[in-house]
PDB file of C-alpha atoms and ligand atoms in Angstrom:
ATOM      1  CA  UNK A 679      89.304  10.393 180.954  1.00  0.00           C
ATOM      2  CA  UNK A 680      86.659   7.891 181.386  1.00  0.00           C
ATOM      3  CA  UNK A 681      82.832   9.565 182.197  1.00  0.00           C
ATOM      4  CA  UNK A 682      82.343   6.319 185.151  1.00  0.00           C
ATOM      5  CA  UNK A 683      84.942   4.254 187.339  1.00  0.00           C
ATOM      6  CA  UNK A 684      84.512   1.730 189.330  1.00  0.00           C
ATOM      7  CA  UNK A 685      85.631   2.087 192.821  1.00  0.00           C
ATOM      8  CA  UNK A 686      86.758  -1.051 194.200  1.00  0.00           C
ATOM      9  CA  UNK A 687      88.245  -1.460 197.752  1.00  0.00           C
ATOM     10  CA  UNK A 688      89.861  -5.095 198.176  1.00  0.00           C
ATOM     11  CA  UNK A 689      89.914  -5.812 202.021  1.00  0.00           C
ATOM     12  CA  UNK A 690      92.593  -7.605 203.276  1.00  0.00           C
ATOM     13  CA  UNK A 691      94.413  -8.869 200.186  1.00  0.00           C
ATOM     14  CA  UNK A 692      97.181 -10.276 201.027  1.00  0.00           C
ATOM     15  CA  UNK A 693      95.838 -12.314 204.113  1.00  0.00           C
ATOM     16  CA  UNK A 694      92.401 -13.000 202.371  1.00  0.00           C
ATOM     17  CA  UNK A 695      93.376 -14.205 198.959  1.00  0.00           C
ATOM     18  CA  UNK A 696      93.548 -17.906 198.464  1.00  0.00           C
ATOM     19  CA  UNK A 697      92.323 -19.754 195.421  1.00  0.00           C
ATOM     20  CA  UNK A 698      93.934 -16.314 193.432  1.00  0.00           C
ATOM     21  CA  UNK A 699      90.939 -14.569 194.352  1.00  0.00           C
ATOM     22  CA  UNK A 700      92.620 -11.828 193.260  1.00  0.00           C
ATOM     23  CA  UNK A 701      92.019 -12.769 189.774  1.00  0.00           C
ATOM     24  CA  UNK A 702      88.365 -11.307 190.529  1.00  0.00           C
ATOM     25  CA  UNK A 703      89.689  -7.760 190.620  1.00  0.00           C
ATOM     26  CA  UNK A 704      91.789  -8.389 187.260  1.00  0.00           C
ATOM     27  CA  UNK A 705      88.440  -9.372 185.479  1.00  0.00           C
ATOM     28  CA  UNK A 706      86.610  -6.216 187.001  1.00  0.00           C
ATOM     29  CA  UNK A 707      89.457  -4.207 185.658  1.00  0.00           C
ATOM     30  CA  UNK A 708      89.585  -5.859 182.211  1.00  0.00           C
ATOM     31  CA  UNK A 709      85.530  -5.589 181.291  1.00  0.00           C
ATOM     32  CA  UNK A 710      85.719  -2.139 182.718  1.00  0.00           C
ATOM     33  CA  UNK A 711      88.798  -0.858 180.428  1.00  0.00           C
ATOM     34  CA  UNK A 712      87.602  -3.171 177.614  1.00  0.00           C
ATOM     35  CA  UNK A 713      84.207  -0.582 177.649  1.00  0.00           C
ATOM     36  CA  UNK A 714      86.345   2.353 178.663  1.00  0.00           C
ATOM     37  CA  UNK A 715      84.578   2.530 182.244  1.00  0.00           C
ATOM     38  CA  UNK A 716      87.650   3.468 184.745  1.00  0.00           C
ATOM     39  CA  UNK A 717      88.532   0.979 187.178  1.00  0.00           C
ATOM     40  CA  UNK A 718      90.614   2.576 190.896  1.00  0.00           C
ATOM     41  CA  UNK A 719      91.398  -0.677 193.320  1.00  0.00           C
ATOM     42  CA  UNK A 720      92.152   0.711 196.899  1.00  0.00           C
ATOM     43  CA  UNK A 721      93.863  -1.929 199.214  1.00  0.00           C
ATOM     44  CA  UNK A 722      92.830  -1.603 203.064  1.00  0.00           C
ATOM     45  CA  UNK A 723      94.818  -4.017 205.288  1.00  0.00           C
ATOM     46  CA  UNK A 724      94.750  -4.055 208.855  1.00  0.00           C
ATOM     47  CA  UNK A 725      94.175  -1.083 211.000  1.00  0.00           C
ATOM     48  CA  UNK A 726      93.807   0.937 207.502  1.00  0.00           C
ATOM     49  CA  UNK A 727      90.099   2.395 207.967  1.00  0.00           C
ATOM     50  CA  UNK A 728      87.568   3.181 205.296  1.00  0.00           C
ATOM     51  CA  UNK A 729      85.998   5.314 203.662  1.00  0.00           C
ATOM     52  CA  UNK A 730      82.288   4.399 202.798  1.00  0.00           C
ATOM     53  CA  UNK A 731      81.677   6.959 200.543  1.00  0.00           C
ATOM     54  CA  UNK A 732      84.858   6.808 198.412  1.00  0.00           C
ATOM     55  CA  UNK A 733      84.213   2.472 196.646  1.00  0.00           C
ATOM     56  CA  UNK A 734      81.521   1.659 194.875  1.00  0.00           C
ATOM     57  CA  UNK A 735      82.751  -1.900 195.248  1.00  0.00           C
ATOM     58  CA  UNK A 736      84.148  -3.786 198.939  1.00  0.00           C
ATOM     59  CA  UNK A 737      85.381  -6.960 198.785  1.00  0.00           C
ATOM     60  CA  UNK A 738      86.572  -9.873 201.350  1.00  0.00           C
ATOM     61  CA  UNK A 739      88.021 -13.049 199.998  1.00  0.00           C
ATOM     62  CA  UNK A 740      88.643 -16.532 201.218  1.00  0.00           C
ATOM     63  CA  UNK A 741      91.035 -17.098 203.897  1.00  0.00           C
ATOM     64  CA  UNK A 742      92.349 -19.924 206.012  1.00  0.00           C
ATOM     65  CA  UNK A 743      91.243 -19.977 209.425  1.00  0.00           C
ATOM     66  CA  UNK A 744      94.469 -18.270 210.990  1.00  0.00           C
ATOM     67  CA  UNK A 745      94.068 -15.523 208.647  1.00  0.00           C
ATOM     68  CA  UNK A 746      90.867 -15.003 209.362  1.00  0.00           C
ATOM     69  CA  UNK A 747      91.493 -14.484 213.158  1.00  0.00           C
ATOM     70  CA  UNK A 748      93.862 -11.952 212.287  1.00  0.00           C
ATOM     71  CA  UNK A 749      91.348  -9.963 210.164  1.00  0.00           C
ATOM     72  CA  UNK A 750      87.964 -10.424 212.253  1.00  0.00           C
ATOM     73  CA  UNK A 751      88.964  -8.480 215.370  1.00  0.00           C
ATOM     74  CA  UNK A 752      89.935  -5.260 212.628  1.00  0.00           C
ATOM     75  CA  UNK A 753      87.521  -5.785 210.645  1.00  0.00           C
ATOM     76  CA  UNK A 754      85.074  -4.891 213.506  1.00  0.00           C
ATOM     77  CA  UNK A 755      87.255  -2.720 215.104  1.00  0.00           C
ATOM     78  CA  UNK A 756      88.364  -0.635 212.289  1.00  0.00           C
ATOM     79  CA  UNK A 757      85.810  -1.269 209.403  1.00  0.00           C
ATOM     80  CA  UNK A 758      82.180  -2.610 210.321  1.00  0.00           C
ATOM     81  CA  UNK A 759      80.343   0.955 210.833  1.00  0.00           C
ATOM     82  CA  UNK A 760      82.025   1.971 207.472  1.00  0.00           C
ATOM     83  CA  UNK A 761      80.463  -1.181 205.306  1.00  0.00           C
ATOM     84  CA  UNK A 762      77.924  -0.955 207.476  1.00  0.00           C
ATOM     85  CA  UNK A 763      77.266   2.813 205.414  1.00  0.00           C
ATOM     86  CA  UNK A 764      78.806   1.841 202.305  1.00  0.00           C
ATOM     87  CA  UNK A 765      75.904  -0.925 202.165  1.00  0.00           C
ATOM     88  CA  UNK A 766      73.224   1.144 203.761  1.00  0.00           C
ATOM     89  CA  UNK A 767      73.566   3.542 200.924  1.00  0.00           C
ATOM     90  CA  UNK A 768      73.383   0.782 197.797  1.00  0.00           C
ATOM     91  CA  UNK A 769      77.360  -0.048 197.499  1.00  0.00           C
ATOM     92  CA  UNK A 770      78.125  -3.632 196.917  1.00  0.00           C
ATOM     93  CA  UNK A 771      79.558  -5.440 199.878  1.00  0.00           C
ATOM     94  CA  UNK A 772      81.058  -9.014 198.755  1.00  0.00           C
ATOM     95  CA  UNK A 773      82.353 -12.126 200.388  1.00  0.00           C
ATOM     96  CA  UNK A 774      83.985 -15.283 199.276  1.00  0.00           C
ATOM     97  CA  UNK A 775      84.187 -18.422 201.315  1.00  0.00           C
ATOM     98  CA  UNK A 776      86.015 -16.897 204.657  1.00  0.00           C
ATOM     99  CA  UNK A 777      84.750 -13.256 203.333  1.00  0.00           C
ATOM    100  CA  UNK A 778      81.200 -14.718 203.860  1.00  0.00           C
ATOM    101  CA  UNK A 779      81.728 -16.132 207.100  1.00  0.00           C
ATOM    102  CA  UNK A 780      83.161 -12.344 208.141  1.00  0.00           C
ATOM    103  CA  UNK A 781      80.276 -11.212 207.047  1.00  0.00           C
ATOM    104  CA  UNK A 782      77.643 -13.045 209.224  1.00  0.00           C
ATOM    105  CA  UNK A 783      77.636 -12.689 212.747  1.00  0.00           C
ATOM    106  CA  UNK A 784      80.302 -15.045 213.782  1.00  0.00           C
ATOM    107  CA  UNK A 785      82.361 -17.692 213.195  1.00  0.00           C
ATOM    108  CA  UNK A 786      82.028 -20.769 215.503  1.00  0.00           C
ATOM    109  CA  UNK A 787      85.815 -21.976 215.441  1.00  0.00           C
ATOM    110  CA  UNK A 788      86.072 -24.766 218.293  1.00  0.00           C
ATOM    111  CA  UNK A 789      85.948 -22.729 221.733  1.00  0.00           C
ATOM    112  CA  UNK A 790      86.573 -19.607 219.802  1.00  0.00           C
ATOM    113  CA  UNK A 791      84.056 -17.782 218.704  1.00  0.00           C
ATOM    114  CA  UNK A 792      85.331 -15.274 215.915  1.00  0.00           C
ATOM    115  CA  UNK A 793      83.452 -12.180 215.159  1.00  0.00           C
ATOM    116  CA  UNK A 794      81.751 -11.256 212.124  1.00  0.00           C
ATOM    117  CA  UNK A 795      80.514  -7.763 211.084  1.00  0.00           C
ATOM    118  CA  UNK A 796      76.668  -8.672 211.100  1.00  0.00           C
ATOM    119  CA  UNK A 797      76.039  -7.625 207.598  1.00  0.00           C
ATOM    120  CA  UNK A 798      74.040 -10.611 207.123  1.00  0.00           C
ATOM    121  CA  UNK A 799      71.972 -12.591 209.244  1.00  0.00           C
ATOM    122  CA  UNK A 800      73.983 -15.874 209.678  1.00  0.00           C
ATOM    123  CA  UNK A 801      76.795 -17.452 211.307  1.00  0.00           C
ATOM    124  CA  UNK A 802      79.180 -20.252 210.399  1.00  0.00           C
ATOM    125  CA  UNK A 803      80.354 -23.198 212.708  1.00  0.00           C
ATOM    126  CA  UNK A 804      83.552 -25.070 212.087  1.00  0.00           C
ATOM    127  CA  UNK A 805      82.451 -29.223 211.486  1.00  0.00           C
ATOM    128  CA  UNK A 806      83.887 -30.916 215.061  1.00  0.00           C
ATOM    129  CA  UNK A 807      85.471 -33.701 213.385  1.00  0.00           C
ATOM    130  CA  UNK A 808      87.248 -31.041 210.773  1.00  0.00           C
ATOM    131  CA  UNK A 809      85.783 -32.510 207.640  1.00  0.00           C
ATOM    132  CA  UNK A 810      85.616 -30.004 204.567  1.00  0.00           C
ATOM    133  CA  UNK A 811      83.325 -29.683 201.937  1.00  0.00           C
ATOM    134  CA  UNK A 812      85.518 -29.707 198.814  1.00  0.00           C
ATOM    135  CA  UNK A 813      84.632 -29.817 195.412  1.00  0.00           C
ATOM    136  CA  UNK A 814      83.234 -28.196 192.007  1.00  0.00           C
ATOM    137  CA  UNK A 815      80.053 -26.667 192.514  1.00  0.00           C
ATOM    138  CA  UNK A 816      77.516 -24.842 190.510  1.00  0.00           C
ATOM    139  CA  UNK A 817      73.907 -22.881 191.694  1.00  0.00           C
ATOM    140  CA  UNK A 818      70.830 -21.756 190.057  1.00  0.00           C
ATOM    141  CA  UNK A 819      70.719 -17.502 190.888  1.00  0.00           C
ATOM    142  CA  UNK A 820      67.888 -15.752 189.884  1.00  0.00           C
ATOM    143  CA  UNK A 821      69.402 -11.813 190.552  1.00  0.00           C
ATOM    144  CA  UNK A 822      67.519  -8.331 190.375  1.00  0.00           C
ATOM    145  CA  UNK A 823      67.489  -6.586 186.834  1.00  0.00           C
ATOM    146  CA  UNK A 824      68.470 -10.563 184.594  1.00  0.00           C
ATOM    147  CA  UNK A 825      65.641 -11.626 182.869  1.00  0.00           C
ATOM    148  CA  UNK A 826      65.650 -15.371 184.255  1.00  0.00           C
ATOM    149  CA  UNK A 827      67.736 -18.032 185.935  1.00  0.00           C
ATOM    150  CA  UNK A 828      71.251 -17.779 185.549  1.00  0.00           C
ATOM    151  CA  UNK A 829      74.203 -20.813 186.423  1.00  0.00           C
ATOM    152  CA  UNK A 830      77.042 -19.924 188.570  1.00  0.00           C
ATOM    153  CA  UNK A 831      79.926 -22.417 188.543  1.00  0.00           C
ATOM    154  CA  UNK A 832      82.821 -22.343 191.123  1.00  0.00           C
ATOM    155  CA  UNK A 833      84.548 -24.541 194.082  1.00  0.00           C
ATOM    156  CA  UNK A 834      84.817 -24.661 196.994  1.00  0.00           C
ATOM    157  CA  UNK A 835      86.440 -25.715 200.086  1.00  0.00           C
ATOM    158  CA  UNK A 836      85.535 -25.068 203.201  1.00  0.00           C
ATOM    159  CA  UNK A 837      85.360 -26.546 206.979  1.00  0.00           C
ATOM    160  CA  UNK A 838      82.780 -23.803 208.239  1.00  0.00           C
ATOM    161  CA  UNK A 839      78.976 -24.845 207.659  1.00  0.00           C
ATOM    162  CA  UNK A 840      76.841 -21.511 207.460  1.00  0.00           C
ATOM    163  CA  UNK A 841      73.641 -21.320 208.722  1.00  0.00           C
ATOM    164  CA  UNK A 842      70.985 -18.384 207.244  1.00  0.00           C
ATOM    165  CA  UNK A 843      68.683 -17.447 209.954  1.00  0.00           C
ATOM    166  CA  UNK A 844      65.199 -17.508 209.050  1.00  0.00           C
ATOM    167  CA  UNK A 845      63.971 -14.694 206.167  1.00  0.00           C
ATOM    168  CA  UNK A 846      67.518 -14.617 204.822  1.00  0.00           C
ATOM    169  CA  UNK A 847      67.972 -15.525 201.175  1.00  0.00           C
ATOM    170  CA  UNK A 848      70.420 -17.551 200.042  1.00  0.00           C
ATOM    171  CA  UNK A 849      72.311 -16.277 196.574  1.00  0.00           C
ATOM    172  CA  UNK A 850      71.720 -19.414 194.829  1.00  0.00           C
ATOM    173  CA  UNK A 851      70.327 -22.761 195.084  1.00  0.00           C
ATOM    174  CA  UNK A 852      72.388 -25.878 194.868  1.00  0.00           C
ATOM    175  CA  UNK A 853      73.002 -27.778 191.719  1.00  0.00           C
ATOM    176  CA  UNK A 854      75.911 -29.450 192.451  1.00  0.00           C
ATOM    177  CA  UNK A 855      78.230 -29.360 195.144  1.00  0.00           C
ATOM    178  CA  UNK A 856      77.508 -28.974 198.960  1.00  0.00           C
ATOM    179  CA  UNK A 857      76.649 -25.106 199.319  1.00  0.00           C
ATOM    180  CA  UNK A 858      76.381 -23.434 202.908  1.00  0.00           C
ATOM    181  CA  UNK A 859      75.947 -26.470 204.980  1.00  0.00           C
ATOM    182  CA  UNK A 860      75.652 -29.535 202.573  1.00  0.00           C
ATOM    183  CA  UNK A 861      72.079 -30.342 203.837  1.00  0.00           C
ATOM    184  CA  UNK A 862      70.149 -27.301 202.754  1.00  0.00           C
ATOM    185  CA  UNK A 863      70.597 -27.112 199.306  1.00  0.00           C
ATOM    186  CA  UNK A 864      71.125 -23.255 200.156  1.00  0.00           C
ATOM    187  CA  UNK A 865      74.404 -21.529 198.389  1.00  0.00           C
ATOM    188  CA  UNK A 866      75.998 -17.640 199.979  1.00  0.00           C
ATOM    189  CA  UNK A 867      73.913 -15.036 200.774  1.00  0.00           C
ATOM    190  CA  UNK A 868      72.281 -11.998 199.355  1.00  0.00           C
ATOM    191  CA  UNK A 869      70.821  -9.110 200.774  1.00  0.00           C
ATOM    192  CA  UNK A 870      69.923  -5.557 199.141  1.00  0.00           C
ATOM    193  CA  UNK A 871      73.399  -5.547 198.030  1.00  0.00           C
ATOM    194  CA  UNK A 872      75.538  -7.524 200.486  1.00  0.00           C
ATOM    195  CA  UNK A 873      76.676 -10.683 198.577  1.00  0.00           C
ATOM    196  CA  UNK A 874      78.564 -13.449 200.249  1.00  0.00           C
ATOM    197  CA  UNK A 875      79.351 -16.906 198.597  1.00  0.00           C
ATOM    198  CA  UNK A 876      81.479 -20.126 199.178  1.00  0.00           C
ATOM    199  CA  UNK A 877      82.600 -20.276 195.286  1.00  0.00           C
ATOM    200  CA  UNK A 878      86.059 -19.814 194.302  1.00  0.00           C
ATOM    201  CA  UNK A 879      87.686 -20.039 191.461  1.00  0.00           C
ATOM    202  CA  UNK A 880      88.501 -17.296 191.188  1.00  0.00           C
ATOM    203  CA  UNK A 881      84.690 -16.690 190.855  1.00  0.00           C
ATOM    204  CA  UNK A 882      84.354 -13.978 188.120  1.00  0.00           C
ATOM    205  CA  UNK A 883      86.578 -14.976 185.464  1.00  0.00           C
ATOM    206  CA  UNK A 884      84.400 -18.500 185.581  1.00  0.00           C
ATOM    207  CA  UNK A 885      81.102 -16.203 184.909  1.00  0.00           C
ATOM    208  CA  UNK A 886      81.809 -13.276 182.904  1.00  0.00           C
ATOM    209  CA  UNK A 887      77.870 -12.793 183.000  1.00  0.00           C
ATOM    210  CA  UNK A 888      78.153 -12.343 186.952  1.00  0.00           C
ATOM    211  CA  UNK A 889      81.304 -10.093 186.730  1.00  0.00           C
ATOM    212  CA  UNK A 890      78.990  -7.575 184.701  1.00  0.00           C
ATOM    213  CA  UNK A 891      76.163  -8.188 186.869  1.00  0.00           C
ATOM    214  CA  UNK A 892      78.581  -6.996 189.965  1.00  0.00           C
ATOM    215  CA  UNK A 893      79.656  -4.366 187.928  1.00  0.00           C
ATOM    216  CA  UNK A 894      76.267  -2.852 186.776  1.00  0.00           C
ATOM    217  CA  UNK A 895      74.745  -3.245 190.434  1.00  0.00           C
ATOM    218  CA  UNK A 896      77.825  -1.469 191.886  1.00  0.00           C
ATOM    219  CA  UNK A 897      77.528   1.397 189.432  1.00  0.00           C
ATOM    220  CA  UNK A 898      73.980   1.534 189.680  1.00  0.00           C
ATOM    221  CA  UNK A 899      73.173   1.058 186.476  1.00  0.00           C
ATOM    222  CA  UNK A 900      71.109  -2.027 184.942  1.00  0.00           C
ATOM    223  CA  UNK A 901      73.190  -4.585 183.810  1.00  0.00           C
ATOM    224  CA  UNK A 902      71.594  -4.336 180.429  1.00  0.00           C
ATOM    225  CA  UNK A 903      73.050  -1.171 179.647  1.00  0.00           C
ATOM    226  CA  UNK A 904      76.930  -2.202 179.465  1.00  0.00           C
ATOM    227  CA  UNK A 905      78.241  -2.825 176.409  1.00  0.00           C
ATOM    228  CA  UNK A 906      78.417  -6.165 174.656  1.00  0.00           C
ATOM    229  CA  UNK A 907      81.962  -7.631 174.530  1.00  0.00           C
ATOM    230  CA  UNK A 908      83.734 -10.576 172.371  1.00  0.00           C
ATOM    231  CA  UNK A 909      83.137 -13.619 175.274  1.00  0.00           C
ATOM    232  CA  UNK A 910      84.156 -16.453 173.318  1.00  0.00           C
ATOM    233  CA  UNK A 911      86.620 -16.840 175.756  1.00  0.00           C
ATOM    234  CA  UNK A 912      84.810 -16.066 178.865  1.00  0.00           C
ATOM    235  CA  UNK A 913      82.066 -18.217 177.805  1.00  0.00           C
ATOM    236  CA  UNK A 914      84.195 -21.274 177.224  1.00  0.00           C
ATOM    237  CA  UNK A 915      85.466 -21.175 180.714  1.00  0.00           C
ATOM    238  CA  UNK A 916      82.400 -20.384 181.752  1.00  0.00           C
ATOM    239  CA  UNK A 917      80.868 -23.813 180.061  1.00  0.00           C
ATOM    240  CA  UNK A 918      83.964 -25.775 181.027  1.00  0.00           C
ATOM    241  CA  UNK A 919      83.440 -24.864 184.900  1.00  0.00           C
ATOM    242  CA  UNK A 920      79.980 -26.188 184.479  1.00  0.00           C
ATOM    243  CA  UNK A 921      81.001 -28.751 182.823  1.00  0.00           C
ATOM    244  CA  UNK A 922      83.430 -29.861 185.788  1.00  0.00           C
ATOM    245  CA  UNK A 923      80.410 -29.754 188.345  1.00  0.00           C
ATOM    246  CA  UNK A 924      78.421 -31.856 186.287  1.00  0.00           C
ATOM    247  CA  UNK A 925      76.237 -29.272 185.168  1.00  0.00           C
TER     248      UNK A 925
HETATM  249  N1  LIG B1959      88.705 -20.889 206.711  1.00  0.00           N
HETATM  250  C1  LIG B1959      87.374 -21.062 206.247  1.00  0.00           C
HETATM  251  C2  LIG B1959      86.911 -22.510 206.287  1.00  0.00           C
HETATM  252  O1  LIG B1959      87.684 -23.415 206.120  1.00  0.00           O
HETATM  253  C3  LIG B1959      87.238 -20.483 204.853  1.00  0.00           C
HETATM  254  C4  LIG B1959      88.095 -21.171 203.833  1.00  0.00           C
HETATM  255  C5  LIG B1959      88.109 -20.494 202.508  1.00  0.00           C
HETATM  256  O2  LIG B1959      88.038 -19.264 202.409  1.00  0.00           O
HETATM  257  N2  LIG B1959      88.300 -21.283 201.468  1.00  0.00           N
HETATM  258  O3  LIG B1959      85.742 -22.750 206.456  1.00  0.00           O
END
């Protein structure tokens, strides 16, 4: 019986998984069995509600547009006021691509206006002309508890431009790639720990280093404390996204 698990509640997986953003939860899983942590994934689809208490871990991936507007109106309905708690007492709340855009305060979709859940101060409009931003990308992070700048290499694709209001901090800065809005230079979000970002992948198995980071933060332990593990692998991928971005 492992002394720690990791409670991780995916949100919508089957209508918010593109890019295999499920591969995410297979990394968490791995790293945590490979140091004997336990790892528990709970599913909640629609109408399903949540407990805030019971995941150390919540987390929204990318989506298309229709799939989106399926999971918006529940996701307020049924599960804001419980991430709302989860994050109020330290869990990790995390978004990819349309799992960011859920998490701002809405979603600008032509004449529709889809609702986010207002854990982060931003909101996302859909470009008029429907042009995407597409492409490798890779930020500069500097995260709570790492001793420096780190490198996080994705992609993304998206048609939604995110705007942070003013005093919000973006996860990363842009390296290469477009980021939020392609102007700002600004990539995702992060606040206390509610983490949204447009990079796929999937994302963690491209950055081992940020899968522990996650990992750590949602245990509440620092990230320095887990044990070291064989990344030849991981850190070839790693380099070889990078590499693709240019970076
Ligand atoms: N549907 C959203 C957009 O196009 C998000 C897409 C995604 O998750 N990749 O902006």
């Amino acid at each position: 019986m492992a002394e720690r698990t990791l409670r991780v509640c995916a949100l919508y997986p089957d209508l918010m998984n593109i890019y295999a953003d499920r591969g995410n939860m297979l990394m968490l899983e791995r790293r945590c069995a490979w140091r004997g942590i336990g790892f528990e994934l709970t599913a909640a689809g629609l109408g399903d509600p949540v407990d805030p208490d019971a995941h150390d871990l919540f987390y929204l991936g990318g989506g298309q547009d229709r799939d989106q507007q399926l999971c918006a109106q529940d996701l307020v309905d049924t599960k804001r006021d419980a991430l709302h708690a989860a994050a109020g007492r330290g869990a990790v709340v995390m978004g990819i691509c349309g799992g960011i855009q859920l998490l701002g305060d809405h979603y600008e979709l032509g004449t529709e206006r889809v609702p986010g859940i207002g854990l982060a101060d931003l909101h996302t409009v859909r470009a008029i002309d429907g042009s995407r931003l597409i492409g490798n990308v890779a930020i500069e992070v500097e995260l709570p508890g790492l001793d420096g700048p780190r490198v996080l290499a994705g992609f993304e694709n998206h048609g939604g431009r995110t705007y942070l209001a003013a005093g919000e901090v973006p996860l990363g800065r842009v390296l290469k790639g477009h980021g939020n809005d392609g102007r700002s230079g600004f990539e995702g979000v992060l606040r206390g720990t509610v983490i949204g970002t447009y990079l796929h992948g999937p994302l963690l198995p491209k950055n081992a280093w940020f899968a522990d980071w996650l990992m750590a933060t949602a245990l509440g332990v620092d990230p320095g404390s887990l044990s070291a593990l064989d990344d030849r692998l991981e850190d070839a991928a790693h380099q070889s996204a990078r590499h693709a971005a240019g970076v």
